[in-house]
XYZ file of C-alpha atoms in Angstrom:
569
model
C 0.000 0.000 0.000
C 2.996 2.293 0.314
C 2.092 3.236 3.903
C 2.764 1.896 7.382
C -0.884 2.407 8.401
C -4.174 0.911 7.236
C -7.285 3.160 7.196
C -10.091 1.228 8.893
C -13.789 2.053 8.802
C -15.793 0.294 11.515
C -19.580 0.590 11.318
C -22.305 -0.792 13.555
C -26.002 -0.704 12.669
C -29.146 -2.262 14.051
C -30.995 -2.843 10.774
C -34.115 -4.537 12.145
C -36.511 -1.769 11.197
C -35.211 -1.230 7.652
C -36.366 -4.741 6.734
C -39.916 -3.883 7.821
C -40.258 -1.605 4.783
C -37.416 -2.811 2.522
C -38.554 -1.222 -0.746
C -38.188 2.238 0.805
C -35.653 1.827 3.591
C -33.030 -0.450 2.040
C -32.113 1.961 -0.819
C -31.932 4.904 1.598
C -29.792 3.045 4.125
C -27.468 1.648 1.450
C -27.020 5.045 -0.199
C -26.043 6.742 3.068
C -23.605 3.969 3.957
C -21.920 4.084 0.537
C -21.635 7.870 0.685
C -19.791 7.481 3.993
C -17.443 4.926 2.434
C -16.690 7.234 -0.491
C -16.100 10.183 1.813
C -13.727 8.397 4.193
C -11.934 6.174 1.653
C -10.957 3.280 3.970
C -8.895 0.313 2.850
C -10.684 -2.109 5.163
C -14.375 -1.938 6.106
C -15.916 -3.865 8.993
C -19.712 -3.605 8.959
C -21.504 -5.153 11.940
C -25.262 -5.613 11.740
C -27.806 -6.607 14.353
C -31.386 -7.829 13.826
C -30.561 -8.986 10.300
C -33.830 -9.772 8.563
C -35.881 -7.597 10.865
C -38.062 -8.262 13.837
C -40.450 -10.409 11.789
C -37.582 -12.362 10.265
C -39.815 -15.240 9.114
C -41.336 -12.835 6.560
C -38.501 -10.421 5.828
C -35.381 -12.630 5.866
C -35.907 -13.046 2.107
C -34.804 -9.437 1.600
C -31.379 -9.988 3.141
C -30.003 -11.520 -0.039
C -31.024 -8.444 -2.013
C -29.367 -6.235 0.590
C -26.094 -8.175 0.339
C -26.177 -8.185 -3.450
C -26.864 -4.463 -3.505
C -23.716 -3.804 -1.477
C -21.445 -6.254 -3.306
C -22.422 -4.973 -6.763
C -22.338 -1.252 -6.064
C -19.713 0.842 -7.910
C -18.499 2.422 -4.654
C -17.179 -0.968 -3.528
C -15.919 -2.216 -6.900
C -12.267 -1.946 -5.788
C -12.874 -4.014 -2.668
C -11.993 -7.392 -4.106
C -11.658 -9.383 -0.876
C -15.034 -9.878 0.814
C -16.068 -12.013 3.754
C -19.700 -12.075 4.861
C -21.199 -13.986 7.799
C -24.987 -13.856 8.226
C -26.698 -15.851 10.953
C -30.105 -16.385 9.332
C -31.208 -19.824 10.525
C -34.128 -18.868 12.757
C -35.268 -22.514 12.760
C -32.642 -23.155 15.449
C -33.775 -20.868 18.285
C -31.101 -22.172 20.652
C -28.386 -20.824 18.321
C -29.980 -18.015 16.297
C -28.558 -14.516 16.924
C -29.602 -12.549 13.779
C -26.101 -11.045 13.668
C -24.289 -10.185 10.457
C -20.600 -9.382 9.955
C -19.486 -8.006 6.592
C -15.869 -7.229 5.695
C -14.516 -5.533 2.588
C -10.781 -5.212 1.842
C -9.432 -2.913 -0.875
C -7.418 -4.295 -3.767
C -4.379 -2.312 -2.581
C -4.486 -4.156 0.753
C -2.669 -7.308 -0.315
C -1.258 -8.657 2.938
C -4.458 -9.898 4.581
C -5.401 -13.131 6.329
C -8.305 -14.381 8.432
C -8.125 -16.724 11.407
C -9.497 -20.252 11.249
C -10.794 -21.020 14.748
C -10.783 -24.777 14.127
C -7.342 -25.063 12.511
C -5.974 -22.412 14.927
C -4.097 -20.554 12.233
C -4.445 -17.807 9.643
C -5.552 -18.541 6.099
C -5.293 -16.317 3.048
C -8.305 -14.092 2.477
C -8.841 -13.854 -1.263
C -11.922 -13.421 -3.413
C -15.510 -13.173 -2.271
C -17.087 -15.523 0.251
C -20.654 -15.228 1.539
C -21.703 -17.443 4.454
C -25.424 -17.226 5.157
C -28.275 -19.280 6.520
C -26.882 -21.833 8.971
C -23.257 -20.822 9.564
C -22.515 -23.080 12.536
C -19.846 -25.047 10.646
C -18.035 -22.002 9.207
C -14.644 -22.065 10.918
C -13.435 -18.533 10.133
C -15.853 -17.055 12.653
C -16.884 -17.688 16.227
C -20.519 -17.234 17.204
C -21.764 -17.320 20.791
C -25.317 -16.907 21.997
C -25.699 -15.689 25.557
C -27.173 -18.153 28.066
C -30.898 -17.708 28.549
C -30.518 -17.024 32.277
C -28.631 -13.819 31.463
C -31.947 -12.326 30.360
C -34.617 -14.121 32.398
C -37.428 -11.783 31.313
C -36.913 -12.571 27.640
C -38.575 -15.818 26.587
C -36.359 -16.189 23.540
C -33.319 -13.972 23.315
C -31.350 -13.603 20.102
C -28.548 -11.778 21.889
C -24.920 -12.835 21.579
C -21.725 -12.008 19.716
C -20.089 -12.893 16.392
C -16.309 -12.638 16.221
C -13.598 -12.715 13.550
C -9.825 -12.305 13.743
C -7.672 -10.764 11.041
C -4.036 -10.211 10.164
C -3.897 -6.885 8.318
C -0.460 -6.049 6.985
C 1.229 -7.881 9.829
C -1.030 -6.633 12.646
C -3.492 -8.976 14.352
C -6.883 -7.530 15.345
C -10.295 -8.895 16.221
C -13.690 -7.503 15.329
C -16.510 -8.488 17.668
C -20.155 -7.828 16.799
C -22.292 -7.774 19.949
C -25.972 -7.363 20.757
C -27.068 -6.943 24.381
C -30.511 -7.013 25.967
C -32.812 -3.985 25.975
C -34.918 -2.311 28.665
C -38.229 -4.180 28.618
C -40.056 -1.680 30.861
C -39.431 2.001 31.446
C -40.969 1.621 34.884
C -38.411 -0.942 36.033
C -35.651 1.019 34.317
C -36.357 3.828 36.812
C -34.705 1.796 39.573
C -31.664 3.434 41.179
C -28.670 2.995 38.898
C -27.641 0.369 37.909
C -31.082 -0.982 37.068
C -31.845 -4.677 36.688
C -31.462 -4.294 32.922
C -28.123 -2.542 33.259
C -26.863 -5.372 35.466
C -27.983 -7.963 32.912
C -26.116 -6.162 30.138
C -23.046 -5.763 32.312
C -23.066 -9.461 33.144
C -23.234 -10.419 29.458
C -20.506 -7.955 28.503
C -18.194 -9.201 31.229
C -18.915 -12.758 30.082
C -17.849 -11.726 26.560
C -14.645 -10.043 27.715
C -13.672 -13.040 29.824
C -14.178 -15.246 26.801
C -12.030 -13.035 24.594
C -9.212 -12.779 27.102
C -9.203 -16.496 27.942
C -8.315 -17.370 24.347
C -4.572 -18.090 24.131
C -4.562 -16.834 20.524
C -6.605 -13.689 21.202
C -5.598 -10.394 19.628
C -6.391 -6.745 20.436
C -10.050 -6.234 19.682
C -12.634 -3.729 18.542
C -16.043 -4.573 19.968
C -18.883 -2.715 18.295
C -22.583 -3.333 18.010
C -25.860 -2.581 19.716
C -24.907 -2.574 23.389
C -28.370 -1.262 24.234
C -26.715 1.032 26.781
C -29.363 3.323 28.275
C -29.146 6.507 30.247
C -29.673 6.404 33.997
C -33.450 6.610 33.592
C -34.132 7.349 37.231
C -31.609 10.183 37.214
C -33.012 11.615 33.974
C -36.567 11.544 35.316
C -35.485 13.264 38.516
C -33.728 15.945 36.485
C -36.625 16.781 34.180
C -39.375 16.564 36.821
C -38.048 18.992 39.399
C -40.908 21.208 40.523
C -43.450 18.809 39.002
C -46.054 16.705 40.786
C -46.258 12.956 40.109
C -49.348 10.809 40.038
C -49.966 7.196 39.161
C -52.573 5.969 36.721
C -53.516 2.385 37.530
C -55.531 0.262 35.120
C -57.010 -2.296 37.475
C -54.611 -5.104 38.314
C -52.711 -4.781 35.033
C -49.357 -3.347 36.082
C -48.126 -3.253 32.476
C -50.881 -0.773 31.617
C -50.051 1.545 34.525
C -48.409 4.902 34.001
C -46.724 7.725 35.854
C -47.597 11.287 34.942
C -45.748 14.415 35.990
C -47.730 17.635 35.920
C -46.875 21.287 36.200
C -48.268 22.835 39.368
C -48.886 26.189 37.733
C -51.189 25.105 34.892
C -51.721 21.374 35.585
C -50.159 20.599 32.223
C -48.820 17.046 31.710
C -45.075 17.421 31.129
C -43.858 13.809 31.216
C -45.676 10.488 30.862
C -43.953 7.174 31.579
C -45.411 3.748 30.873
C -43.936 0.352 30.169
C -43.262 1.351 26.551
C -43.982 5.057 26.743
C -41.599 7.878 27.558
C -43.097 11.137 26.320
C -41.987 14.630 27.268
C -43.873 17.721 26.203
C -40.611 19.058 24.691
C -39.374 15.643 23.578
C -37.559 16.592 20.350
C -35.545 19.333 22.014
C -34.795 18.480 25.606
C -33.067 15.143 24.948
C -30.644 16.715 22.490
C -29.279 19.094 25.094
C -25.789 18.523 26.552
C -26.978 17.744 30.099
C -28.237 14.289 29.046
C -24.762 12.908 28.453
C -23.884 12.965 32.151
C -26.481 10.195 32.598
C -24.790 7.960 30.005
C -23.186 5.782 32.675
C -23.273 2.138 31.635
C -19.671 2.053 30.496
C -18.353 3.344 33.832
C -17.629 -0.058 35.391
C -15.544 -1.211 32.401
C -13.745 1.968 31.405
C -10.402 0.725 32.775
C -10.613 -2.080 30.220
C -12.544 -0.621 27.296
C -11.791 2.678 25.590
C -14.181 4.881 23.636
C -13.389 8.032 21.744
C -15.347 11.100 22.916
C -19.008 10.957 21.929
C -19.903 14.092 19.969
C -23.196 12.961 18.512
C -26.748 12.938 19.907
C -28.402 9.744 21.193
C -28.632 7.055 18.498
C -31.964 5.508 19.558
C -35.006 5.448 19.260
C -35.738 7.381 16.063
C -39.050 7.520 14.240
C -39.233 4.985 11.414
C -40.681 7.647 9.136
C -38.773 9.158 6.222
C -40.632 12.433 6.832
C -39.297 12.640 10.407
C -35.662 11.531 10.103
C -34.407 13.361 13.204
C -37.398 12.835 15.506
C -37.193 10.524 18.481
C -39.991 8.079 19.170
C -41.768 8.661 22.453
C -41.281 5.097 23.599
C -37.931 5.250 25.425
C -35.637 7.863 26.844
C -33.169 8.568 24.013
C -29.810 6.891 24.625
C -26.473 6.027 23.072
C -27.187 2.335 22.380
C -24.789 1.891 19.465
C -21.063 2.158 20.200
C -17.596 1.335 18.946
C -15.271 0.338 21.803
C -11.620 -0.727 21.861
C -9.585 -2.913 24.147
C -6.728 -0.998 25.718
C -4.257 -3.051 23.684
C -6.093 -2.114 20.466
C -5.807 1.512 21.471
C -2.047 1.214 21.259
C -2.394 0.257 17.605
C -4.342 3.357 16.627
C -2.841 6.481 15.150
C -5.346 9.234 15.837
C -3.493 12.232 14.464
C -5.392 14.614 16.729
C -3.734 17.747 18.136
C -2.659 17.798 21.778
C -5.429 18.442 24.250
C -5.796 21.947 25.497
C -6.164 22.427 29.221
C -9.846 23.315 29.008
C -10.641 20.323 26.814
C -8.824 17.804 28.983
C -11.262 18.344 31.834
C -14.056 16.787 29.782
C -12.373 13.416 29.317
C -13.247 10.604 31.658
C -10.784 9.951 34.434
C -10.269 6.427 33.184
C -8.975 7.737 29.887
C -6.227 9.585 31.726
C -5.061 6.405 33.442
C -4.523 3.732 30.867
C -2.880 0.679 32.312
C -0.625 -0.380 29.483
C 3.011 0.462 28.873
C 4.096 2.666 26.027
C 7.608 3.047 24.707
C 8.264 6.340 26.409
C 6.430 6.873 29.671
C 4.463 3.748 30.440
C 1.157 5.508 29.741
C -0.911 6.257 26.704
C -2.220 9.798 26.688
C -5.679 10.633 25.406
C -5.393 11.306 21.719
C -8.660 12.893 20.758
C -10.393 16.125 21.611
C -13.157 16.516 24.162
C -16.863 16.179 23.394
C -18.341 18.958 21.309
C -20.498 19.939 24.227
C -17.629 21.825 25.782
C -19.871 23.858 28.083
C -21.609 20.763 29.395
C -20.840 19.131 32.729
C -21.462 15.793 31.037
C -19.241 13.004 32.314
C -17.071 15.306 34.429
C -18.130 13.622 37.629
C -18.409 10.082 36.288
C -14.886 8.929 37.042
C -14.705 5.313 38.054
C -12.103 3.622 40.178
C -10.640 0.451 38.622
C -10.828 -1.227 42.003
C -14.425 -0.328 42.687
C -16.606 -3.243 43.733
C -19.784 -3.345 41.683
C -22.967 -2.635 43.583
C -25.012 -5.492 44.976
C -28.360 -5.914 43.269
C -31.300 -5.007 45.412
C -34.694 -6.618 45.064
C -36.829 -5.442 42.153
C -39.231 -2.855 43.542
C -42.902 -3.260 42.745
C -44.843 -0.607 40.975
C -46.005 1.082 44.148
C -42.398 1.828 45.050
C -42.026 3.720 41.787
C -44.770 6.143 42.694
C -43.408 9.560 43.583
C -45.068 11.610 46.335
C -46.649 14.815 45.194
C -44.114 17.155 46.735
C -42.624 20.344 45.406
C -38.941 21.125 45.393
C -37.057 24.127 44.178
C -36.070 23.652 40.587
C -32.599 24.073 39.186
C -33.021 25.008 35.578
C -31.696 22.656 32.951
C -28.811 23.970 30.909
C -29.876 26.373 28.174
C -30.561 24.551 24.917
C -27.383 24.173 22.897
C -27.568 23.061 19.317
C -25.304 20.092 18.744
C -24.666 21.190 15.209
C -23.617 24.650 16.405
C -21.271 23.071 18.898
C -19.704 20.894 16.218
C -19.339 23.880 13.912
C -17.682 25.838 16.713
C -15.286 22.966 17.353
C -14.450 22.829 13.646
C -13.758 26.563 13.639
C -11.465 26.139 16.655
C -9.491 23.459 14.860
C -9.210 25.569 11.721
C -7.928 28.495 13.801
C -5.467 26.204 15.560
C -4.302 24.841 12.202
C -3.880 28.329 10.783
C -1.906 29.367 13.866
C 0.392 26.376 13.461
C 1.001 27.254 9.805
C 1.789 30.875 10.752
C 4.300 29.721 13.380
C 5.981 27.460 10.817
C 6.320 30.284 8.297
C 7.627 32.661 10.993
C 10.218 30.159 12.214
C 11.447 29.573 8.685
C 11.749 33.289 8.032
C 13.769 33.695 11.250
C 16.329 31.182 10.140
C 15.019 27.989 11.718
C 15.945 24.857 9.782
C 13.414 24.145 7.095
C 11.947 20.674 6.984
C 13.250 18.486 4.228
C 11.084 18.213 1.133
C 10.367 14.548 1.770
C 9.282 15.269 5.353
C 6.931 18.024 4.224
C 5.422 15.873 1.517
C 5.014 12.941 3.890
C 3.341 15.163 6.473
C 0.966 16.581 3.878
C 0.027 13.099 2.709
C -0.392 11.448 6.091
C -1.888 14.043 8.431
C -5.383 14.314 6.937
C -5.712 10.521 6.793
C -4.532 9.908 10.348
C -7.407 11.741 11.936
C -9.759 9.651 14.038
C -13.417 10.238 13.312
C -16.262 8.907 15.457
C -19.769 9.801 14.419
C -23.153 9.062 12.852
C -24.086 7.929 9.351
C -27.269 9.459 7.970
C -27.786 11.948 10.774
C -30.341 13.881 8.708
C -31.866 10.830 6.996
C -34.217 8.122 8.210
C -32.042 5.079 8.896
C -34.588 3.151 10.942
C -34.959 3.363 14.706
C -31.161 3.224 15.202
C -28.608 5.537 13.607
C -25.511 3.685 12.321
C -22.317 4.653 14.121
C -18.860 4.653 12.553
C -15.270 4.933 13.696
C -12.505 5.689 11.225
C -8.991 5.051 12.509
C -5.498 4.326 11.236
C -4.130 0.910 12.168
C -0.371 0.514 12.498
C 1.170 -2.190 10.331
C 3.619 -4.947 11.261
C 2.792 -4.912 14.964
C 2.258 -8.646 15.290
C -0.112 -9.746 18.040
C -0.314 -8.016 21.402
C -1.507 -11.162 23.128
C -3.285 -10.940 26.472
C -4.080 -13.645 28.983
C -6.032 -14.111 32.198
C -4.513 -15.300 35.455
C -7.250 -15.798 38.014
C -6.550 -15.483 41.701
C -9.761 -17.303 42.541
C -9.800 -20.079 39.964
C -11.723 -22.631 42.114
C -14.613 -20.189 42.400
C -14.503 -18.894 38.824
C -16.638 -21.638 37.302
C -19.433 -21.029 39.818
C -19.437 -17.242 39.634
C -21.763 -16.758 36.658
C -24.171 -19.391 37.949
C -24.361 -17.446 41.217
C -24.885 -14.195 39.296
C -27.851 -15.666 37.472
C -29.426 -16.716 40.777
C -29.036 -13.562 42.807
C -27.733 -11.014 40.236
C -24.833 -10.176 42.514
C -22.057 -8.179 40.881
C -19.438 -10.342 42.573
C -15.866 -9.030 42.445
C -13.433 -11.514 41.010
C -9.871 -10.262 40.850
C -7.658 -11.229 37.954
C -4.520 -10.082 36.267
C -4.143 -9.373 32.590
C -0.704 -9.542 30.981
C -0.063 -7.740 27.732
C 2.808 -9.349 25.835
C 4.375 -6.862 23.470
C 7.608 -5.973 21.747
C 8.459 -3.995 24.875
C 8.271 -5.023 28.560
C 4.747 -6.079 29.479
C 2.629 -4.254 32.013
C 0.206 -5.817 34.449
C -2.947 -4.346 35.902
C -5.382 -5.727 38.402
C -8.908 -6.134 37.134
C -11.983 -6.286 39.337
C -14.826 -5.705 36.909
C -14.365 -8.334 34.215
C-alpha cells in the first residue's frame, strides 16, 4: 500500500426496522452507507449488523439476499476485491440463532491480509468473495456465541450474543466483535436506582464476553462494536426533568403493564412527562433530549472503562428514532433517548491506533473521563498512553465530568426489584434548578471545527515565521510525507445518515489508522480465585450479585509487558 498504516472504517447498525419496509428503507440506508465509504476512503471496512432480517424475520429474511447483493455490486465498492460475509439467518434453530451479520470488505491495494481459522488455529489467506449465510454453525473462520438464557430471564427467547472474527492486516493482528445486548423491557423498572436490573444484565453479558475473549490463548487486540443497548440512567433523567413537578400514578385495574406515571406542572396542571412500560413522552421531547446535560447520565460504560476505551461521543443519542422518512431526526416517544450503538476498543487495540489529533488543550482535557487519563498499558516512552482525541463537542456541558470510576471499585449489589407502588413519587414540590440552556449540537460541532481551523492556521503561521527567522526548514520529503499522512490519520467517530431516516437506530462509525507490522499483542487471564470462577456466573444468574473476582491481565508486546489488576471483568 505504500504506507505503514491501514485506514479502517468500523460501522455498527441495528438494521431490524429497515427490513420492515425494505422497498423504501433499504435503498436509503445503502445510499447513506456508501456515501460514507466514499467520503472516508478506507482500505478495510468492517460492517456489523444486528437484527438482520428484521423483527419479523420469518417474513422479511428473504430481503437480506437483495441487501447483500446491492452492497457487493455497487460501484463504490468495486475496488474491494476481498469480501467475507457472515450472516446468521437460521431462525429454525432458536437455541443458536442470533440474527447477527458481519461483513468485511478489503481494498485491492491491501494485499497482505489473512483471516483466522478457529478450528485449525491458524491464519488462512483471504482472497476473493465468500458469503456465508443461513446456517453458519460449521463455518470455521468465525466464532458465534449466543448468551445463556438465564442472562436475560425476562426474555422468553433472546437472540442476543456475539459474532467474532480475527484478522491479520499487513502484519497486525486484530479482532472484530459484533455484539448485541438485551434492551430495557419496561421504562418503569428502568427507573430503579442505577444500575437498574437491565443494566446489570447487560453488564453481566458484557463481562462474560470479555472473559471469553481474554481467555483465548490466541486472542488479539479487539474492537467490539454493536448494539450494546446502553441506556441513560433513567431514574436520574426523570429526577432531572421533573423537578418542581407533581407525580401521580394511573392504575388500570390489576394490570401493572398498563399503569403509568404522569408528571404535571403545578402552575397550569399541564402534563409534562408520561412514563409507561413502553412510553416515555416529554412535552418538549424533540428538544430536551438533544441538550448537553443528558450525556452525564450515560453511565453504563463506567464499570468497564479501565478495560474498554471509547473516543469522545460528539453525537446525539442514536436511539429510538421515528421509522418515518418524513421525520428523520425525531425521536420516538417510547424510550428515553440513549447512546445504544457504540464502537469500543480494548486498551491493547488503542495502542495500535494512530489518531493524528492535536494535543489536548487544558480546558478540553477536563471533559475526558478519568479512566482515559489512566490507561494501564506500557508505552515506549512513559508507560502511559495519553488521550489522543479532543473533548466532546459539548464543551460547556458538565457531562461526564463527575463520572470517574475507580478500577478497584466493587460493583454494587443488586437489590430486590421494587414493585410498581415503590415507583410512585409523592406529590411534593422542590425548588427547581433550571436545565442547561438549549445548545444546538450542530452549532457546537461547527464551533469545534472553527477552533481546529484556527489552531491549524496558527500552526502554519508559526511554521512560516520560524522559517523566516532562520530555523531549519523541513526536508522536502518530510513536508510531503506530512501533507500526505496528516489528513488521513485523523480519528473520526460519528453518525451515518444523521439527517436521513435510517430506521430506529442511527448507524455509528469509527474511522482510525491501524499501524502495520505490529504482530499480536496477546493478552491472557490469570485468576486469583480459579476454584470459584466456574461457579461465579451461575451465582450471578441466581441472585444477580455483581461479585468481584480479581484477575490479572498480561499484555505481551515488543516492549516489557505491564500488568494491571482487574476487578470488573
